[in-house]
Amino acid sequence: MSKKMTITSIKKSKGVTPLVVITAYDALFAKLMEPSSDMILVGDSLNMSFAGKSDTLSATLEQMIYHTNAVAQGAKNSFLICDMPFGTYISKEKALENAIKVFQESPADAIKIEGGADKADIIKFLCSNGIAVCGHIGLLPQAVRSEGGYKVKGKTETERLQLIEDAKAVEAAGAFCMVIEGVKAEVAREVAKSVEIPVIGIGAGKDVDGQVLVFSDMLGLFEEFTPKFVKKYMDGASLVKSALSSYSDEVKAKEFPQEIHTY
Ligand code: KIV
């Protein structure tokens, strides 16, 4: 069994070896993911791929705590990051109250919040009160309604400068790492170089300090849409459907159960 990562080993990995991060929402998949990942993110993307909603905005703190506990049961040796859902960190006080709830009611090692320089005060307050924070800059899924869609960032000089400012502010506030999502690869590369903490990309090219993917995307289980940055490592939906169809056919034909499945 590999050793569980710590804030120190995560920070030290920068420039040495890329970090592998996968999302998980339950014990079953978390157990399968543990051997192949450095950290597991209990992302609020669960609101889409687990709960079937069209975006992440209605995920609740209770759901995040419930799923973090489930993941922890399956991945007892993994560094776990719990996403703070929309509306749970609108002020320093609210963020701390909710992050404490996550830490007290689950074994999460860290929380993740979306935002850059605009969230630096909140990140600093959380870190100074014993909460380990992973930042999240670039395309922010929780801003999908206010921005009118999922917009790739880093396309203009203003956005490039903003991203570098965001990364530096998140680092200065005390975050131990950050996610950078949906950013032009050359800008993400510059952002990763501008800070000392690991910058983990999703849709941000290869020149960052690690990658994160949503498990249901990478396993081809989520069929609604496939973003450009997703590589499907298997066609999970077809495999599952084909297995279920075989089961259905065999039950109808009275081919299942056979003698070996019978007491
Ligand atoms: O919720 C999530 O899964 C995330 C990833 C997209 C990084 O935040």
Short mmCIF file of C-alpha atoms and ligand atoms in Angstrom, two decimals:
data_model
loop_
_atom_site.label_atom_id
_atom_site.label_comp_id
_atom_site.label_asym_id
_atom_site.label_seq_id
_atom_site.Cartn_x
_atom_site.Cartn_y
_atom_site.Cartn_z
CA MET A 1 0.00 0.00 0.00
CA SER A 2 1.49 3.38 -0.93
CA LYS A 3 1.88 6.04 1.73
CA LYS A 4 -0.92 8.59 2.12
CA MET A 5 0.11 12.00 0.81
CA THR A 6 0.38 14.95 3.17
CA ILE A 7 0.33 18.70 2.61
CA THR A 8 4.15 18.55 2.77
CA SER A 9 4.57 15.74 0.24
CA ILE A 10 1.99 17.33 -2.07
CA LYS A 11 3.91 20.63 -2.03
CA LYS A 12 7.23 18.84 -2.47
CA SER A 13 5.97 17.01 -5.56
CA LYS A 14 6.11 20.22 -7.59
CA GLY A 15 8.72 19.95 -10.28
CA VAL A 16 9.37 16.30 -9.35
CA THR A 17 6.38 14.23 -10.37
CA PRO A 18 2.92 15.15 -11.70
CA LEU A 19 0.06 14.63 -9.25
CA VAL A 20 -2.76 12.30 -10.26
CA VAL A 21 -6.16 13.37 -8.97
CA ILE A 22 -9.50 11.71 -9.69
CA THR A 23 -12.95 12.55 -8.40
CA ALA A 24 -14.96 9.97 -6.48
CA TYR A 25 -18.35 10.07 -4.84
CA ASP A 26 -18.74 6.63 -3.29
CA ALA A 27 -16.79 3.90 -1.50
CA LEU A 28 -16.96 1.39 -4.35
CA PHE A 29 -15.24 3.59 -6.93
CA ALA A 30 -12.96 5.23 -4.36
CA LYS A 31 -11.51 1.82 -3.54
CA LEU A 32 -10.81 1.21 -7.23
CA MET A 33 -9.23 4.64 -7.61
CA GLU A 34 -6.99 4.63 -4.57
CA PRO A 35 -4.09 2.64 -6.10
CA SER A 36 -3.90 4.94 -9.14
CA SER A 37 -4.29 8.35 -7.54
CA ASP A 38 -2.33 10.70 -5.28
CA MET A 39 -5.42 12.53 -4.07
CA ILE A 40 -9.16 11.99 -4.40
CA LEU A 41 -11.45 14.94 -4.92
CA VAL A 42 -15.02 14.66 -3.73
CA GLY A 43 -16.11 17.24 -6.27
CA ASP A 44 -19.41 19.06 -6.34
CA SER A 45 -19.55 17.65 -9.89
CA LEU A 46 -21.35 14.84 -8.08
CA ASN A 47 -24.42 17.03 -8.40
CA MET A 48 -24.27 16.35 -12.14
CA SER A 49 -22.83 12.88 -12.51
CA PHE A 50 -24.33 11.37 -9.35
CA ALA A 51 -27.50 13.42 -8.77
CA GLY A 52 -28.25 14.06 -12.45
CA LYS A 53 -28.61 17.85 -12.19
CA SER A 54 -27.59 20.15 -15.04
CA ASP A 55 -24.93 22.03 -13.06
CA THR A 56 -23.19 21.96 -9.66
CA LEU A 57 -25.05 24.85 -8.05
CA SER A 58 -27.63 22.97 -6.01
CA ALA A 59 -25.13 20.66 -4.29
CA THR A 60 -25.42 21.03 -0.52
CA LEU A 61 -22.88 20.86 2.29
CA GLU A 62 -24.74 17.86 3.71
CA GLN A 63 -24.38 16.01 0.39
CA MET A 64 -20.66 16.81 0.25
CA ILE A 65 -20.14 15.55 3.80
CA TYR A 66 -22.18 12.40 3.11
CA HIS A 67 -20.18 11.58 -0.04
CA THR A 68 -16.83 12.43 1.57
CA ASN A 69 -17.60 9.90 4.31
CA ALA A 70 -18.56 7.30 1.70
CA VAL A 71 -15.35 7.90 -0.27
CA ALA A 72 -13.28 7.71 2.93
CA GLN A 73 -14.69 4.24 3.63
CA GLY A 74 -13.39 2.99 0.28
CA ALA A 75 -10.12 4.93 0.20
CA LYS A 76 -8.82 4.85 3.74
CA ASN A 77 -5.28 5.68 2.64
CA SER A 78 -6.00 8.62 0.33
CA PHE A 79 -5.66 12.34 0.79
CA LEU A 80 -9.26 13.57 0.43
CA ILE A 81 -10.37 17.00 -0.74
CA CYS A 82 -14.00 17.97 -0.19
CA ASP A 83 -15.43 20.62 -2.51
CA MET A 84 -17.25 23.47 -0.78
CA PRO A 85 -20.53 23.90 -2.65
CA PHE A 86 -21.95 27.10 -4.10
CA GLY A 87 -23.04 29.60 -1.43
CA THR A 88 -21.15 28.00 1.45
CA TYR A 89 -18.21 30.42 1.47
CA ILE A 90 -19.77 33.80 0.77
CA SER A 91 -18.01 35.40 3.77
CA LYS A 92 -15.01 34.52 5.94
CA GLU A 93 -17.22 33.59 8.86
CA LYS A 94 -19.63 31.48 6.82
CA ALA A 95 -16.71 29.73 5.09
CA LEU A 96 -15.05 28.87 8.40
CA GLU A 97 -18.29 27.69 9.99
CA ASN A 98 -18.98 25.40 7.01
CA ALA A 99 -15.39 24.19 6.64
CA ILE A 100 -15.33 23.29 10.35
CA LYS A 101 -18.53 21.31 9.78
CA VAL A 102 -16.81 19.40 6.95
CA PHE A 103 -13.74 18.70 9.12
CA GLN A 104 -15.81 17.66 12.14
CA GLU A 105 -18.31 15.49 10.27
CA SER A 106 -15.98 13.82 7.76
CA PRO A 107 -12.32 12.79 7.55
CA ALA A 108 -11.63 15.27 4.70
CA ASP A 109 -7.98 16.39 4.69
CA ALA A 110 -8.72 19.63 2.88
CA ILE A 111 -11.47 21.63 1.28
CA LYS A 112 -11.56 23.27 -2.15
CA ILE A 113 -13.07 26.63 -2.99
CA GLU A 114 -13.52 28.31 -6.36
CA GLY A 115 -12.09 31.77 -6.97
CA GLY A 116 -8.82 33.68 -7.17
CA ALA A 117 -7.74 37.05 -5.79
CA ASP A 118 -11.39 37.76 -4.89
CA LYS A 119 -11.33 34.80 -2.46
CA ALA A 120 -7.86 35.41 -1.00
CA ASP A 121 -9.19 36.88 2.27
CA ILE A 122 -11.44 33.87 2.78
CA ILE A 123 -8.64 31.38 2.01
CA LYS A 124 -6.31 33.21 4.42
CA PHE A 125 -8.92 33.15 7.18
CA LEU A 126 -9.56 29.43 6.67
CA CYS A 127 -5.85 28.57 6.62
CA SER A 128 -5.17 30.60 9.76
CA ASN A 129 -7.90 28.59 11.48
CA GLY A 130 -6.51 25.16 10.69
CA ILE A 131 -8.30 24.40 7.43
CA ALA A 132 -6.16 23.15 4.55
CA VAL A 133 -7.35 24.81 1.34
CA CYS A 134 -7.02 23.81 -2.31
CA GLY A 135 -7.79 26.76 -4.60
CA HIS A 136 -9.59 26.59 -7.94
CA ILE A 137 -8.97 29.22 -10.61
CA GLY A 138 -9.80 29.69 -14.30
CA LEU A 139 -13.13 28.33 -15.47
CA LEU A 140 -15.28 28.18 -12.35
CA PRO A 141 -18.20 25.74 -12.72
CA GLN A 142 -20.07 27.51 -9.91
CA ALA A 143 -20.11 30.67 -12.09
CA VAL A 144 -21.83 28.91 -15.00
CA ARG A 145 -25.09 30.79 -14.57
CA SER A 146 -23.56 34.22 -13.89
CA GLU A 147 -21.18 33.84 -16.86
CA GLY A 148 -23.81 32.30 -19.14
CA GLY A 149 -21.91 29.07 -19.84
CA TYR A 150 -18.57 27.36 -19.33
CA LYS A 151 -16.02 29.82 -20.71
CA VAL A 152 -12.41 28.88 -21.40
CA LYS A 153 -10.08 31.45 -19.80
CA GLY A 154 -6.71 32.90 -20.76
CA LYS A 155 -7.72 33.95 -24.25
CA THR A 156 -6.94 37.64 -23.78
CA GLU A 157 -4.03 39.51 -22.21
CA THR A 158 -6.33 40.79 -19.46
CA GLU A 159 -7.37 37.22 -18.62
CA ARG A 160 -3.76 36.02 -18.69
CA LEU A 161 -2.70 38.69 -16.20
CA GLN A 162 -5.77 38.02 -14.05
CA LEU A 163 -4.97 34.30 -13.88
CA ILE A 164 -1.40 34.96 -12.76
CA GLU A 165 -2.66 37.43 -10.17
CA ASP A 166 -5.25 34.88 -8.99
CA ALA A 167 -2.69 32.10 -8.63
CA LYS A 168 -0.30 34.32 -6.69
CA ALA A 169 -3.08 35.55 -4.42
CA VAL A 170 -4.30 32.00 -3.71
CA GLU A 171 -0.74 30.93 -2.90
CA ALA A 172 -0.04 33.97 -0.72
CA ALA A 173 -3.28 33.32 1.18
CA GLY A 174 -1.93 29.93 2.22
CA ALA A 175 -3.46 27.35 -0.13
CA PHE A 176 -1.33 24.19 -0.45
CA CYS A 177 -2.27 23.59 -4.09
CA MET A 178 -4.82 24.74 -6.63
CA VAL A 179 -6.86 23.45 -9.52
CA ILE A 180 -6.71 25.39 -12.79
CA GLU A 181 -9.64 24.61 -15.06
CA GLY A 182 -10.43 25.40 -18.70
CA VAL A 183 -7.42 27.61 -19.46
CA LYS A 184 -5.33 27.95 -22.64
CA ALA A 185 -2.36 25.63 -22.23
CA GLU A 186 0.34 28.27 -22.70
CA VAL A 187 -1.25 30.48 -20.04
CA ALA A 188 -1.72 27.58 -17.60
CA ARG A 189 1.96 26.77 -18.06
CA GLU A 190 2.89 30.34 -17.16
CA VAL A 191 0.55 30.28 -14.15
CA ALA A 192 2.10 27.03 -12.88
CA LYS A 193 5.56 28.57 -13.21
CA SER A 194 4.50 31.71 -11.34
CA VAL A 195 3.83 29.93 -8.03
CA GLU A 196 5.66 27.47 -5.76
CA ILE A 197 2.63 25.28 -4.97
CA PRO A 198 1.31 22.55 -7.30
CA VAL A 199 -1.15 23.69 -9.95
CA ILE A 200 -3.37 20.79 -11.00
CA GLY A 201 -4.95 21.11 -14.41
CA ILE A 202 -8.24 20.09 -15.91
CA GLY A 203 -8.56 21.29 -19.48
CA ALA A 204 -5.37 23.28 -18.99
CA GLY A 205 -2.83 21.33 -21.03
CA LYS A 206 0.07 19.18 -19.91
CA ASP A 207 2.56 21.76 -18.62
CA VAL A 208 1.12 22.02 -15.13
CA ASP A 209 1.92 20.06 -11.96
CA GLY A 210 -0.73 17.35 -12.23
CA GLN A 211 -4.08 16.47 -13.73
CA VAL A 212 -7.57 15.96 -12.35
CA LEU A 213 -10.46 14.34 -14.18
CA VAL A 214 -14.02 13.59 -13.21
CA PHE A 215 -14.18 9.79 -12.93
CA SER A 216 -17.47 9.39 -14.77
CA ASP A 217 -16.05 11.38 -17.71
CA MET A 218 -12.77 9.46 -17.94
CA LEU A 219 -14.50 6.09 -17.63
CA GLY A 220 -17.02 7.03 -20.31
CA LEU A 221 -19.98 6.68 -17.99
CA PHE A 222 -21.31 10.24 -18.36
CA GLU A 223 -23.07 10.44 -21.72
CA GLU A 224 -24.71 13.89 -21.68
CA PHE A 225 -21.69 15.66 -23.16
CA THR A 226 -17.92 15.18 -23.42
CA PRO A 227 -15.74 18.26 -22.99
CA LYS A 228 -12.75 18.54 -25.38
CA PHE A 229 -10.28 17.98 -22.53
CA VAL A 230 -11.71 14.61 -21.49
CA LYS A 231 -10.04 11.41 -22.60
CA LYS A 232 -12.31 8.41 -22.20
CA TYR A 233 -10.07 5.62 -20.92
CA MET A 234 -12.91 3.17 -21.46
CA ASP A 235 -16.38 3.21 -22.94
CA GLY A 236 -18.05 2.59 -19.59
CA ALA A 237 -21.59 3.36 -20.72
CA SER A 238 -21.47 0.79 -23.54
CA LEU A 239 -19.88 -1.85 -21.30
CA VAL A 240 -22.47 -1.35 -18.56
CA LYS A 241 -25.38 -1.29 -21.01
CA SER A 242 -24.17 -4.43 -22.73
CA ALA A 243 -23.77 -6.28 -19.41
CA LEU A 244 -27.24 -5.20 -18.30
CA SER A 245 -28.75 -6.21 -21.61
CA SER A 246 -27.15 -9.69 -21.31
CA TYR A 247 -28.59 -10.01 -17.79
CA SER A 248 -32.02 -8.98 -19.04
CA ASP A 249 -31.88 -11.43 -21.98
CA GLU A 250 -30.76 -14.28 -19.73
CA VAL A 251 -33.46 -13.66 -17.13
CA LYS A 252 -36.15 -13.58 -19.83
CA ALA A 253 -34.75 -16.75 -21.45
CA LYS A 254 -34.48 -18.41 -18.02
CA GLU A 255 -30.74 -18.90 -18.63
CA PHE A 256 -29.90 -17.16 -15.36
CA PRO A 257 -29.51 -18.35 -12.65
CA GLN A 258 -27.66 -21.54 -13.58
CA GLU A 259 -26.84 -24.48 -11.35
CA ILE A 260 -23.64 -22.74 -10.02
CA HIS A 261 -25.68 -19.73 -8.84
CA THR A 262 -28.23 -21.88 -7.07
CA TYR A 263 -28.32 -23.13 -3.43
O1 KIV B 1 -16.28 19.26 -8.87
C1 KIV B 1 -15.30 18.81 -9.47
O2 KIV B 1 -15.26 17.63 -9.85
C2 KIV B 1 -14.19 19.71 -9.74
C3 KIV B 1 -13.24 19.29 -10.80
C4 KIV B 1 -13.81 19.68 -12.10
C5 KIV B 1 -11.89 19.87 -10.58
O3 KIV B 1 -14.11 20.75 -9.18
#
